[in-house]
Amino acid sequence: MSQSNALIIPGLKVALVPCPALGDTTLLLRLAWRLQAAGACVTVASVSLASVRSYLPGLNIVGGAPDVVALAASNDLVICAIDWQVTVPLSNVAYLAGKKLPRGFNPEQPPVLLAGRVIAGAHNVICRDPKAGKTMVQWIDLYAEEVLGLDTSLPVTGLQDLPAVAEDADRRVAIFPTTPHASKNFSSSGFRRLARCLTARGWLVEFVGIPAEQQKLKAEYPGCTVRTFTDLKGLVDFLSNCAVVISNDSGGGHLGSLLGLRTFTITRRRGDFTWRPGFNELNRVINPILSFKWMGRTVWRPFIPLRRIVRALADVKVQ
């Protein structure tokens, strides 16, 4: 796209309002870096990112509950997670949903305008086809390219000025054993077996949760180190000193992938499911070798092949 026809030009003010969930926040952060590479002045309204603003040079991070109306008044364009939709009609606000817009939301009306030009497809879902095999990172890049006209061949900056890496970082494994949705969680007995196997092979295994889970996790994983963090900076600082993240389908895997770590995602879903971590090529999905329905529930946890994780990490040098 020529400079004269480009939608996003240097100096344009763009605000992003991500969904509060960690995985969704990493996606909008990817889009922020794409816009930054095009020369836009980018603001991100996010409670969680406020604690890591020092790792995000060039981005204006605004903490607290986002004020979409105020952001629309002070920016040329706002790209906002549908979670924060306001009833006030705003011609420069584009709404994004993960896979589905709310019933009754018309993505064609009213159109989103930028400097008087209509942005076709501005209101959209990130994932347009769950069976296409693309990750959500690939889908957000497609939105950046096809809707905003951004050049996705340009490199993105990523997190900067992270803490110095400790000497034992290449031996450290972080396991995220929980999510807000119990149906997604692998069994605690399975995670205990996995931790024992990896520890016996020289890995330093630690479990990670939210502060409200700390006592519960300590009881479920006796003898193991359990970490919790009050803000995103604490978690980022910890993961920057890890080599591997093992998680359910959760934000921990996405953040680990964003930081360039090797990730294993335990899920009952197919291996190319859309929400797998996709910020680097070091992700593996570990799904059951079989599953079946029993009394209305899907039985899958006993059939997760943990040996695949153990074997994959056997090829990684542990100092």
mmCIF file of C-alpha atoms in Angstrom, residues 30-193:
data_model
loop_
_atom_site.group_PDB
_atom_site.id
_atom_site.type_symbol
_atom_site.label_atom_id
_atom_site.label_comp_id
_atom_site.label_asym_id
_atom_site.label_seq_id
_atom_site.Cartn_x
_atom_site.Cartn_y
_atom_site.Cartn_z
ATOM 1 C CA ARG A 30 0.742 -7.652 19.348
ATOM 2 C CA LEU A 31 -1.537 -5.304 17.397
ATOM 3 C CA ALA A 32 -0.132 -2.329 19.332
ATOM 4 C CA TRP A 33 3.375 -3.265 18.213
ATOM 5 C CA ARG A 34 2.171 -3.623 14.598
ATOM 6 C CA LEU A 35 0.709 -0.118 14.761
ATOM 7 C CA GLN A 36 3.848 1.190 16.446
ATOM 8 C CA ALA A 37 5.968 -0.240 13.611
ATOM 9 C CA ALA A 38 3.830 1.774 11.166
ATOM 10 C CA GLY A 39 4.613 4.984 13.053
ATOM 11 C CA ALA A 40 1.334 5.409 14.926
ATOM 12 C CA CYS A 41 1.234 6.933 18.402
ATOM 13 C CA VAL A 42 -0.319 4.079 20.343
ATOM 14 C CA THR A 43 -2.158 4.149 23.671
ATOM 15 C CA VAL A 44 -3.173 0.920 25.403
ATOM 16 C CA ALA A 45 -5.800 1.125 28.140
ATOM 17 C CA SER A 46 -5.172 -1.862 30.416
ATOM 18 C CA VAL A 47 -5.104 -2.404 34.163
ATOM 19 C CA SER A 48 -2.680 -5.323 33.957
ATOM 20 C CA LEU A 49 -0.223 -3.705 31.537
ATOM 21 C CA ALA A 50 0.179 -0.671 33.787
ATOM 22 C CA SER A 51 2.643 -2.601 35.967
ATOM 23 C CA VAL A 52 4.889 -3.462 32.977
ATOM 24 C CA ARG A 53 4.880 -0.096 31.228
ATOM 25 C CA SER A 54 8.667 0.113 31.708
ATOM 26 C CA TYR A 55 8.954 -2.973 29.466
ATOM 27 C CA LEU A 56 6.843 -1.327 26.742
ATOM 28 C CA PRO A 57 8.838 1.685 25.523
ATOM 29 C CA GLY A 58 7.039 3.855 23.007
ATOM 30 C CA LEU A 59 3.564 2.753 24.093
ATOM 31 C CA ASN A 60 1.394 4.984 26.260
ATOM 32 C CA ILE A 61 -0.084 2.640 28.877
ATOM 33 C CA VAL A 62 -3.165 3.915 30.702
ATOM 34 C CA GLY A 63 -4.228 2.004 33.809
ATOM 35 C CA GLY A 64 -7.616 1.881 35.473
ATOM 36 C CA ALA A 65 -11.006 1.092 33.968
ATOM 37 C CA PRO A 66 -10.942 2.222 30.319
ATOM 38 C CA ASP A 67 -13.002 5.268 29.348
ATOM 39 C CA VAL A 68 -13.864 4.477 25.738
ATOM 40 C CA VAL A 69 -15.669 7.771 25.143
ATOM 41 C CA ALA A 70 -12.692 9.812 26.370
ATOM 42 C CA LEU A 71 -10.287 7.696 24.307
ATOM 43 C CA ALA A 72 -12.413 8.278 21.206
ATOM 44 C CA ALA A 73 -12.276 12.031 21.805
ATOM 45 C CA SER A 74 -8.473 12.110 22.104
ATOM 46 C CA ASN A 75 -7.510 9.594 19.402
ATOM 47 C CA ASP A 76 -8.042 9.234 15.670
ATOM 48 C CA LEU A 77 -9.044 5.581 16.052
ATOM 49 C CA VAL A 78 -9.951 3.270 18.930
ATOM 50 C CA ILE A 79 -9.892 -0.522 18.585
ATOM 51 C CA CYS A 80 -11.838 -1.905 21.516
ATOM 52 C CA ALA A 81 -12.631 -5.375 22.818
ATOM 53 C CA ILE A 82 -16.376 -5.954 22.621
ATOM 54 C CA ASP A 83 -16.351 -6.419 26.416
ATOM 55 C CA TRP A 84 -16.087 -2.625 26.752
ATOM 56 C CA GLN A 85 -18.782 -1.694 24.219
ATOM 57 C CA VAL A 86 -20.544 1.582 25.036
ATOM 58 C CA THR A 87 -24.017 2.662 23.977
ATOM 59 C CA VAL A 88 -22.806 6.055 22.773
ATOM 60 C CA PRO A 89 -22.447 6.039 18.956
ATOM 61 C CA LEU A 90 -18.782 6.704 18.180
ATOM 62 C CA SER A 91 -17.714 6.781 14.547
ATOM 63 C CA ASN A 92 -14.017 6.152 15.252
ATOM 64 C CA VAL A 93 -14.395 3.120 17.529
ATOM 65 C CA ALA A 94 -13.984 -0.390 16.067
ATOM 66 C CA TYR A 95 -15.137 -3.344 18.162
ATOM 67 C CA LEU A 96 -13.361 -6.698 18.143
ATOM 68 C CA ALA A 97 -14.550 -10.022 19.553
ATOM 69 C CA GLY A 98 -12.572 -13.232 19.817
ATOM 70 C CA LYS A 99 -14.808 -15.517 17.786
ATOM 71 C CA LYS A 100 -18.352 -14.155 17.963
ATOM 72 C CA LEU A 101 -19.953 -10.717 18.069
ATOM 73 C CA PRO A 102 -22.966 -10.326 20.335
ATOM 74 C CA ARG A 103 -26.354 -11.176 18.902
ATOM 75 C CA GLY A 104 -27.893 -8.079 17.391
ATOM 76 C CA PHE A 105 -24.548 -6.358 16.764
ATOM 77 C CA ASN A 106 -24.420 -5.239 13.135
ATOM 78 C CA PRO A 107 -20.783 -5.042 11.981
ATOM 79 C CA GLU A 108 -21.764 -2.962 8.924
ATOM 80 C CA GLN A 109 -23.596 -0.104 10.652
ATOM 81 C CA PRO A 110 -22.523 2.433 11.597
ATOM 82 C CA PRO A 111 -19.269 2.387 9.606
ATOM 83 C CA VAL A 112 -15.974 3.145 11.307
ATOM 84 C CA LEU A 113 -14.312 6.253 9.915
ATOM 85 C CA LEU A 114 -10.685 7.321 9.984
ATOM 86 C CA ALA A 115 -9.943 10.762 8.599
ATOM 87 C CA GLY A 116 -13.215 10.575 6.705
ATOM 88 C CA ARG A 117 -12.460 7.178 5.160
ATOM 89 C CA VAL A 118 -14.471 4.061 5.907
ATOM 90 C CA ILE A 119 -12.479 1.169 7.381
ATOM 91 C CA ALA A 120 -14.127 -1.877 5.831
ATOM 92 C CA GLY A 121 -14.337 -4.765 8.287
ATOM 93 C CA ALA A 122 -13.294 -2.649 11.266
ATOM 94 C CA HIS A 123 -15.974 -4.245 13.497
ATOM 95 C CA ASN A 124 -14.977 -7.880 13.344
ATOM 96 C CA VAL A 125 -14.104 -11.125 15.054
ATOM 97 C CA ILE A 126 -10.439 -11.989 15.367
ATOM 98 C CA CYS A 127 -10.889 -15.654 14.469
ATOM 99 C CA ARG A 128 -13.057 -15.901 11.356
ATOM 100 C CA ASP A 129 -12.783 -19.665 10.907
ATOM 101 C CA PRO A 130 -11.981 -21.876 13.938
ATOM 102 C CA LYS A 131 -11.264 -24.832 11.629
ATOM 103 C CA ALA A 132 -8.624 -23.030 9.572
ATOM 104 C CA GLY A 133 -5.802 -24.126 11.900
ATOM 105 C CA LYS A 134 -4.445 -20.604 12.416
ATOM 106 C CA THR A 135 -3.484 -19.345 15.862
ATOM 107 C CA MET A 136 -5.076 -16.225 17.287
ATOM 108 C CA VAL A 137 -1.735 -14.466 16.741
ATOM 109 C CA GLN A 138 -1.983 -15.256 13.027
ATOM 110 C CA TRP A 139 -5.584 -14.050 12.995
ATOM 111 C CA ILE A 140 -4.681 -10.741 14.664
ATOM 112 C CA ASP A 141 -1.920 -10.269 12.085
ATOM 113 C CA LEU A 142 -4.478 -10.858 9.324
ATOM 114 C CA TYR A 143 -6.733 -8.200 10.841
ATOM 115 C CA ALA A 144 -3.750 -5.846 10.941
ATOM 116 C CA GLU A 145 -2.906 -6.550 7.304
ATOM 117 C CA GLU A 146 -6.310 -6.923 5.638
ATOM 118 C CA VAL A 147 -8.351 -4.379 7.605
ATOM 119 C CA LEU A 148 -5.775 -1.805 8.719
ATOM 120 C CA GLY A 149 -3.402 -2.218 5.775
ATOM 121 C CA LEU A 150 -0.344 -2.754 7.970
ATOM 122 C CA ASP A 151 2.836 -4.351 6.680
ATOM 123 C CA THR A 152 3.132 -7.521 8.776
ATOM 124 C CA SER A 153 6.601 -8.265 7.402
ATOM 125 C CA LEU A 154 7.964 -5.513 9.638
ATOM 126 C CA PRO A 155 9.429 -6.776 12.934
ATOM 127 C CA VAL A 156 7.679 -5.962 16.197
ATOM 128 C CA THR A 157 9.585 -4.702 19.193
ATOM 129 C CA GLY A 158 8.347 -7.078 21.900
ATOM 130 C CA LEU A 159 8.953 -6.613 25.607
ATOM 131 C CA GLN A 160 12.123 -4.625 26.275
ATOM 132 C CA ASP A 161 14.563 -4.104 29.156
ATOM 133 C CA LEU A 162 13.578 -7.294 30.965
ATOM 134 C CA PRO A 163 15.495 -8.389 34.082
ATOM 135 C CA ALA A 164 18.828 -10.133 33.701
ATOM 136 C CA VAL A 165 18.445 -13.887 33.236
ATOM 137 C CA ALA A 166 19.503 -16.040 36.181
ATOM 138 C CA GLU A 167 22.062 -18.827 35.801
ATOM 139 C CA ASP A 168 19.460 -21.555 36.362
ATOM 140 C CA ALA A 169 16.871 -20.129 33.946
ATOM 141 C CA ASP A 170 17.468 -22.858 31.373
ATOM 142 C CA ARG A 171 16.450 -25.501 33.978
ATOM 143 C CA ARG A 172 13.280 -23.830 35.228
ATOM 144 C CA VAL A 173 9.772 -25.044 34.342
ATOM 145 C CA ALA A 174 6.623 -23.094 35.246
ATOM 146 C CA ILE A 175 3.380 -25.073 35.477
ATOM 147 C CA PHE A 176 0.048 -23.216 35.423
ATOM 148 C CA PRO A 177 -2.369 -25.888 36.723
ATOM 149 C CA THR A 178 -5.607 -23.879 36.838
ATOM 150 C CA THR A 179 -7.893 -21.660 34.773
ATOM 151 C CA PRO A 180 -11.141 -19.867 35.649
ATOM 152 C CA HIS A 181 -12.944 -22.743 33.889
ATOM 153 C CA ALA A 182 -12.687 -26.087 35.698
ATOM 154 C CA SER A 183 -13.646 -28.030 32.554
ATOM 155 C CA LYS A 184 -10.374 -26.907 30.946
ATOM 156 C CA ASN A 185 -8.130 -28.016 33.795
ATOM 157 C CA PHE A 186 -5.974 -31.109 33.667
ATOM 158 C CA SER A 187 -5.991 -33.172 36.874
ATOM 159 C CA SER A 188 -3.804 -32.221 39.836
ATOM 160 C CA SER A 189 -2.664 -35.868 40.098
ATOM 161 C CA GLY A 190 -1.465 -35.686 36.512
ATOM 162 C CA PHE A 191 0.444 -32.482 37.143
ATOM 163 C CA ARG A 192 2.028 -34.055 40.242
ATOM 164 C CA ARG A 193 3.224 -37.046 38.188
#
